[in-house]
CSV table of C-alpha atoms in Angstrom, one decimal:
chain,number,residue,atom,x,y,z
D,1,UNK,CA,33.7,18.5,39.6
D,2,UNK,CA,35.7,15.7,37.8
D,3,UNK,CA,32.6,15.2,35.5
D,4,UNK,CA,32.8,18.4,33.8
D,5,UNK,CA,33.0,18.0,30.3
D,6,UNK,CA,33.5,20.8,27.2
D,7,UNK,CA,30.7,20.2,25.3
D,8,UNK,CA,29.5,21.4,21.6
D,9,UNK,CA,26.4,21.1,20.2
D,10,UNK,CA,26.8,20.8,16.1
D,11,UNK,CA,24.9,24.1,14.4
D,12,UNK,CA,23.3,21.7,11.9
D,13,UNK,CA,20.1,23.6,11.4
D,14,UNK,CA,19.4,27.3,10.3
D,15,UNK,CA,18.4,28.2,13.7
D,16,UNK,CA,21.1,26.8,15.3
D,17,UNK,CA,23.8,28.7,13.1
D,18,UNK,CA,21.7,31.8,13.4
D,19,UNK,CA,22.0,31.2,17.4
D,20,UNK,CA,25.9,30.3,16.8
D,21,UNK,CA,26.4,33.3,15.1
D,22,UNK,CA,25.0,36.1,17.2
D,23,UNK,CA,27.0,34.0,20.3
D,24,UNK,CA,30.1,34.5,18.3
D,25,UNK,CA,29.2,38.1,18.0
D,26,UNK,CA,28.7,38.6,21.6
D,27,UNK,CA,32.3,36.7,21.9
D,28,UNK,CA,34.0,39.3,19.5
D,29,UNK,CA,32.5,42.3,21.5
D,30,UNK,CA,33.8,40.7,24.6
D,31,UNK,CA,37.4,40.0,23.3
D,32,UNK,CA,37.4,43.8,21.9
D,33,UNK,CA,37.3,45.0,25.4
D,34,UNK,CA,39.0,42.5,27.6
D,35,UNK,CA,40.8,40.0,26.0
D,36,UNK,CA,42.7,38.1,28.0
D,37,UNK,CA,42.2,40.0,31.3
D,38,UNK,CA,40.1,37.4,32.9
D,39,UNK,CA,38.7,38.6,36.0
D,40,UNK,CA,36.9,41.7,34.3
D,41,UNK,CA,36.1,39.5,31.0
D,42,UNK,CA,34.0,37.5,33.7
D,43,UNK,CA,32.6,41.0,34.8
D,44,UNK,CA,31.2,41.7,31.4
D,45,UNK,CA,30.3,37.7,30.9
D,46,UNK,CA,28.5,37.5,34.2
D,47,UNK,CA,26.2,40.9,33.3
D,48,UNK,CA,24.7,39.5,29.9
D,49,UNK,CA,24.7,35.7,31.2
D,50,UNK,CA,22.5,37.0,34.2
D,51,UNK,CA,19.9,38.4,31.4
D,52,UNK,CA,17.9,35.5,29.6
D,53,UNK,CA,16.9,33.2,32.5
D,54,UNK,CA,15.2,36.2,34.0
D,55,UNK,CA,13.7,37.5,30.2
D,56,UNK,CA,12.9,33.9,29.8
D,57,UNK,CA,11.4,33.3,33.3
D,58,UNK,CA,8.8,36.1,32.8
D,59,UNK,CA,7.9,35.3,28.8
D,60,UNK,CA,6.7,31.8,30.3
D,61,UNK,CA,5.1,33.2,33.3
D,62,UNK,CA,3.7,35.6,31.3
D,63,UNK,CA,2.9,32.7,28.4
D,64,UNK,CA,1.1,30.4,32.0
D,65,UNK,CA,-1.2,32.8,32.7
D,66,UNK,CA,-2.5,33.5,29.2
D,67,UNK,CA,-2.7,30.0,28.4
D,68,UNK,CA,-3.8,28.9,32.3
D,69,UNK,CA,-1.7,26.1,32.1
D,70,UNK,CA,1.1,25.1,34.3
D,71,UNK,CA,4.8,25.9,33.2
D,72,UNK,CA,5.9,22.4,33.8
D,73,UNK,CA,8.7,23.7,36.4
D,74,UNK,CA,10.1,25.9,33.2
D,75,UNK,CA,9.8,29.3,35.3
D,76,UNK,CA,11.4,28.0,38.4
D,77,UNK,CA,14.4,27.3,36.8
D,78,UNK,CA,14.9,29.6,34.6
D,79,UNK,CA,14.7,32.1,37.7
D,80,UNK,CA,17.3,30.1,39.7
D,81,UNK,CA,19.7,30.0,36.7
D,82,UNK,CA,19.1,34.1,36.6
D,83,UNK,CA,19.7,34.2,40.4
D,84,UNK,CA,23.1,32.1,40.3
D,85,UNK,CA,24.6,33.7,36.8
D,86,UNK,CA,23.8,37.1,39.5
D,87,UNK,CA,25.9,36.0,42.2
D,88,UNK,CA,28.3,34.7,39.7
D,89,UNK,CA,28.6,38.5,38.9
D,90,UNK,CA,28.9,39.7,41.9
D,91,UNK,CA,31.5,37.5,42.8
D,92,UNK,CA,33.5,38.9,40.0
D,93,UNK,CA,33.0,42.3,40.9
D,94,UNK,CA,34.5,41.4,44.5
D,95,UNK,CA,37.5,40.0,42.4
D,96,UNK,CA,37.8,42.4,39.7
D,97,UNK,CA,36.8,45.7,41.1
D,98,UNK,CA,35.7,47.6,38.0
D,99,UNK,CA,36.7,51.2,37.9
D,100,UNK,CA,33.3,53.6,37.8
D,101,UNK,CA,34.1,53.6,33.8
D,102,UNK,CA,33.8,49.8,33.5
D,103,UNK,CA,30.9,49.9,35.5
D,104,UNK,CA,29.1,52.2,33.2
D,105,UNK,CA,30.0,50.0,30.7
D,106,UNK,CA,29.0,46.7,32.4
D,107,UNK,CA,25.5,48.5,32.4
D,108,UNK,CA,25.3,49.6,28.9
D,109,UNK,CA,25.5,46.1,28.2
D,110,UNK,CA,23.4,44.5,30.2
D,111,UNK,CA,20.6,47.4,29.1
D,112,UNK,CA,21.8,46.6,25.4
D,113,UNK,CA,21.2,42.9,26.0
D,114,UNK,CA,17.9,42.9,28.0
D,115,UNK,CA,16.2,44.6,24.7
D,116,UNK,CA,17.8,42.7,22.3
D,117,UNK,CA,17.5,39.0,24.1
D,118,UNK,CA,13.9,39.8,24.7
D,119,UNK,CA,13.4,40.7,20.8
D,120,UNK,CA,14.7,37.2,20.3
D,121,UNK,CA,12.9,35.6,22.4
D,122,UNK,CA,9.2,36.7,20.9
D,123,UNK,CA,10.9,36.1,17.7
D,124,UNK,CA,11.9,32.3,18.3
D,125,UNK,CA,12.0,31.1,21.9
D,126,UNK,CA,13.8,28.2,20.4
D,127,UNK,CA,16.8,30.2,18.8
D,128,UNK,CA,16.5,32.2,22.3
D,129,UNK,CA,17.9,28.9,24.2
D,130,UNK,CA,19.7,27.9,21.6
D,131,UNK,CA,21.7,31.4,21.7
D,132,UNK,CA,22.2,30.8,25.8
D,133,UNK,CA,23.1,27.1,25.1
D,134,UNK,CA,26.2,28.1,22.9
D,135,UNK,CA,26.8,31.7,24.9
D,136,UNK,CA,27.8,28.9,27.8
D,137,UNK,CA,29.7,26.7,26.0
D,138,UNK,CA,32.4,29.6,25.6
D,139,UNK,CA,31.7,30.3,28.8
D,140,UNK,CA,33.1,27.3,29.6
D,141,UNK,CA,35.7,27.5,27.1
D,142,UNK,CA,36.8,30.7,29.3
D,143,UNK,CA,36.2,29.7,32.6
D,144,UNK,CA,38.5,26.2,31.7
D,145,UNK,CA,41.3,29.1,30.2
D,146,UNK,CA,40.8,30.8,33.2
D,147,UNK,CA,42.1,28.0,35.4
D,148,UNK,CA,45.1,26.9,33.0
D,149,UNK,CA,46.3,30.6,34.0
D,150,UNK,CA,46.0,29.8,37.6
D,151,UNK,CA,47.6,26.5,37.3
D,152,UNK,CA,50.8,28.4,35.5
D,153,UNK,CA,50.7,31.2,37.9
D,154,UNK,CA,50.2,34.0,35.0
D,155,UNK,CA,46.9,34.1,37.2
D,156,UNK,CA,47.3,34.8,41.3
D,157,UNK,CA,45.5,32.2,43.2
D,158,UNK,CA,44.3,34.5,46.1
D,159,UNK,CA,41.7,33.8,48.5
D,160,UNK,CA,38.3,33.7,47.7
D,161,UNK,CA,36.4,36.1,48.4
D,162,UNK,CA,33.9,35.8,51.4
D,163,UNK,CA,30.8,35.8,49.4
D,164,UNK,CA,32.3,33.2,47.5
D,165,UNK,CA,32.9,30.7,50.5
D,166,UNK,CA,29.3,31.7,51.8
D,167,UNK,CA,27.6,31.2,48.3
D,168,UNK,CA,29.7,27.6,47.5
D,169,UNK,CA,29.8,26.6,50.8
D,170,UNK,CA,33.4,26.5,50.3
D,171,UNK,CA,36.2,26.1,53.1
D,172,UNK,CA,37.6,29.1,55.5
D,173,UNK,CA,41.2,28.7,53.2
D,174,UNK,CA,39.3,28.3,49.6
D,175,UNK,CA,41.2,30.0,46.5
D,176,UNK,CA,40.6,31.5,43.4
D,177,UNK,CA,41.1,28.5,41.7
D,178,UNK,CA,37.9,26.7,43.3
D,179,UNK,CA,35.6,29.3,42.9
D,180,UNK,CA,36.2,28.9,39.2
D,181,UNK,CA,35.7,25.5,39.4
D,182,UNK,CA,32.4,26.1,40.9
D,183,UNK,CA,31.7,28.8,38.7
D,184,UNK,CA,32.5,26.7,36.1
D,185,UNK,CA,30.7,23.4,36.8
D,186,UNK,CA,27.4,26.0,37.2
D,187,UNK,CA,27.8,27.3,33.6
D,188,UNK,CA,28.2,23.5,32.3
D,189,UNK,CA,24.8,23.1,33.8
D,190,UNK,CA,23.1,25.6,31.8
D,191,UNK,CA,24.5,25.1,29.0
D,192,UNK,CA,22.8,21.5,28.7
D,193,UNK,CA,19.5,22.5,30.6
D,194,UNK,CA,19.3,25.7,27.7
D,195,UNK,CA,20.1,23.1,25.2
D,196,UNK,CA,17.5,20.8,26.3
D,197,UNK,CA,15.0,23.8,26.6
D,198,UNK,CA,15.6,24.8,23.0
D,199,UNK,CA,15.0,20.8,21.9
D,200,UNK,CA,12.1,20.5,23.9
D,201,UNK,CA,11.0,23.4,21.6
D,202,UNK,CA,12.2,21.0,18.5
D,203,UNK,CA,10.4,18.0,19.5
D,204,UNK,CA,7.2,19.4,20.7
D,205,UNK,CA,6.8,20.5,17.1
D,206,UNK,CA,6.0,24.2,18.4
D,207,UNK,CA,6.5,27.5,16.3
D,208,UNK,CA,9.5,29.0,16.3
D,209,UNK,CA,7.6,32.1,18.0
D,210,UNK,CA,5.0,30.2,20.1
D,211,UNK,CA,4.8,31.4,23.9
């Protein structure tokens, strides 16, 4: 936990400020509706970060068996980040609880999303990661604002919810404040594995749109 760091990875190529650019555009959508109000900011933060590893997972599944090579461990992972940015959702929806109008909402954008991440990622699977690698960065950028919040009571530190503690592996008395941390600490972690996806892209030498 003391190891987390915020991290930024300089836009010093076109793809890279095309990626930064469409992940500040998701962050001005997300401020439009929430702002500030943490807990259901996460809700909406949650739905489109459960999207690409899942989009991403099947391209290269898909991209194995047409090719009849192994993935090199690619699909697994990007499957298990999916799986953990959903429970990070559902977490938040324990915490949150979204009236039936947010809810709508929460799906509109995940729907929006699912098309528009999956155009990306035929268009440049590279720019793709690149967009997820930045996308968590703010992530962490909010999560860490988050916890300031909490640590000058603006936020409540109430218990954690159950699924929390089950998920984390967290004690019977956990807070708030340490499933962020957890949360957190898991977002860190793919912002540097979708980083390192989108080099590996670079220093292969592959097409932008190779799959």
């Amino acid at each position: 936990m003391s190891g987390f760091k915020l991290t930024h990875k300089s836009a010093t190529k076109i793809s890279e400020r095309i990626a930064y650019q469409i992940t500040q555009f998701l962050k001005f959508s997300l401020n439009l509706f929430y702002g500030t109000k943490y807990a259901k900011r996460a809700v909406i933060l949650e739905t489109i970060a459960a999207v690409p590893g899942m989009v991403a997972g099947m391209f290269n599944h898909l991209k194995s068996l047409r090719r009849m090579k192994d993935d090199e461990g690619w699909i697994k992972e990007l499957l298990d980040e999916a799986q953990n940015e959903r429970m990070h959702l559902m977490i938040f929806l324990d915490i949150a609880k979204p009236s039936w109008i947010e809810r709508m909402l929460v799906l509109l954008g995940q729907g929006v999303f699912i098309v528009v991440y999956s155009f990306i990622y035929l268009l440049s699977s590279r720019v793709a990661h690149r967009v997820v690698g930045y996308f968590e960065e703010e992530a962490c950028k909010s999560y860490t604002e988050y916890l300031d919040k909490i640590d000058s009571g603006e936020v409540e530190n109430t218990p954690a919810p159950a699924l929390a503690i089950d998920y984390y592996q967290l004690a019977a008395n956990a807070k708030l404040r340490d499933v962020i941390l957890r949360i957190r600490e898991d977002e860190a972690g793919h912002r540097d594995r979708n980083h390192g996806f989108a080099d590996a892209y670079e220093s292969k030498s592959l097409p932008a749109h190779q799959h």
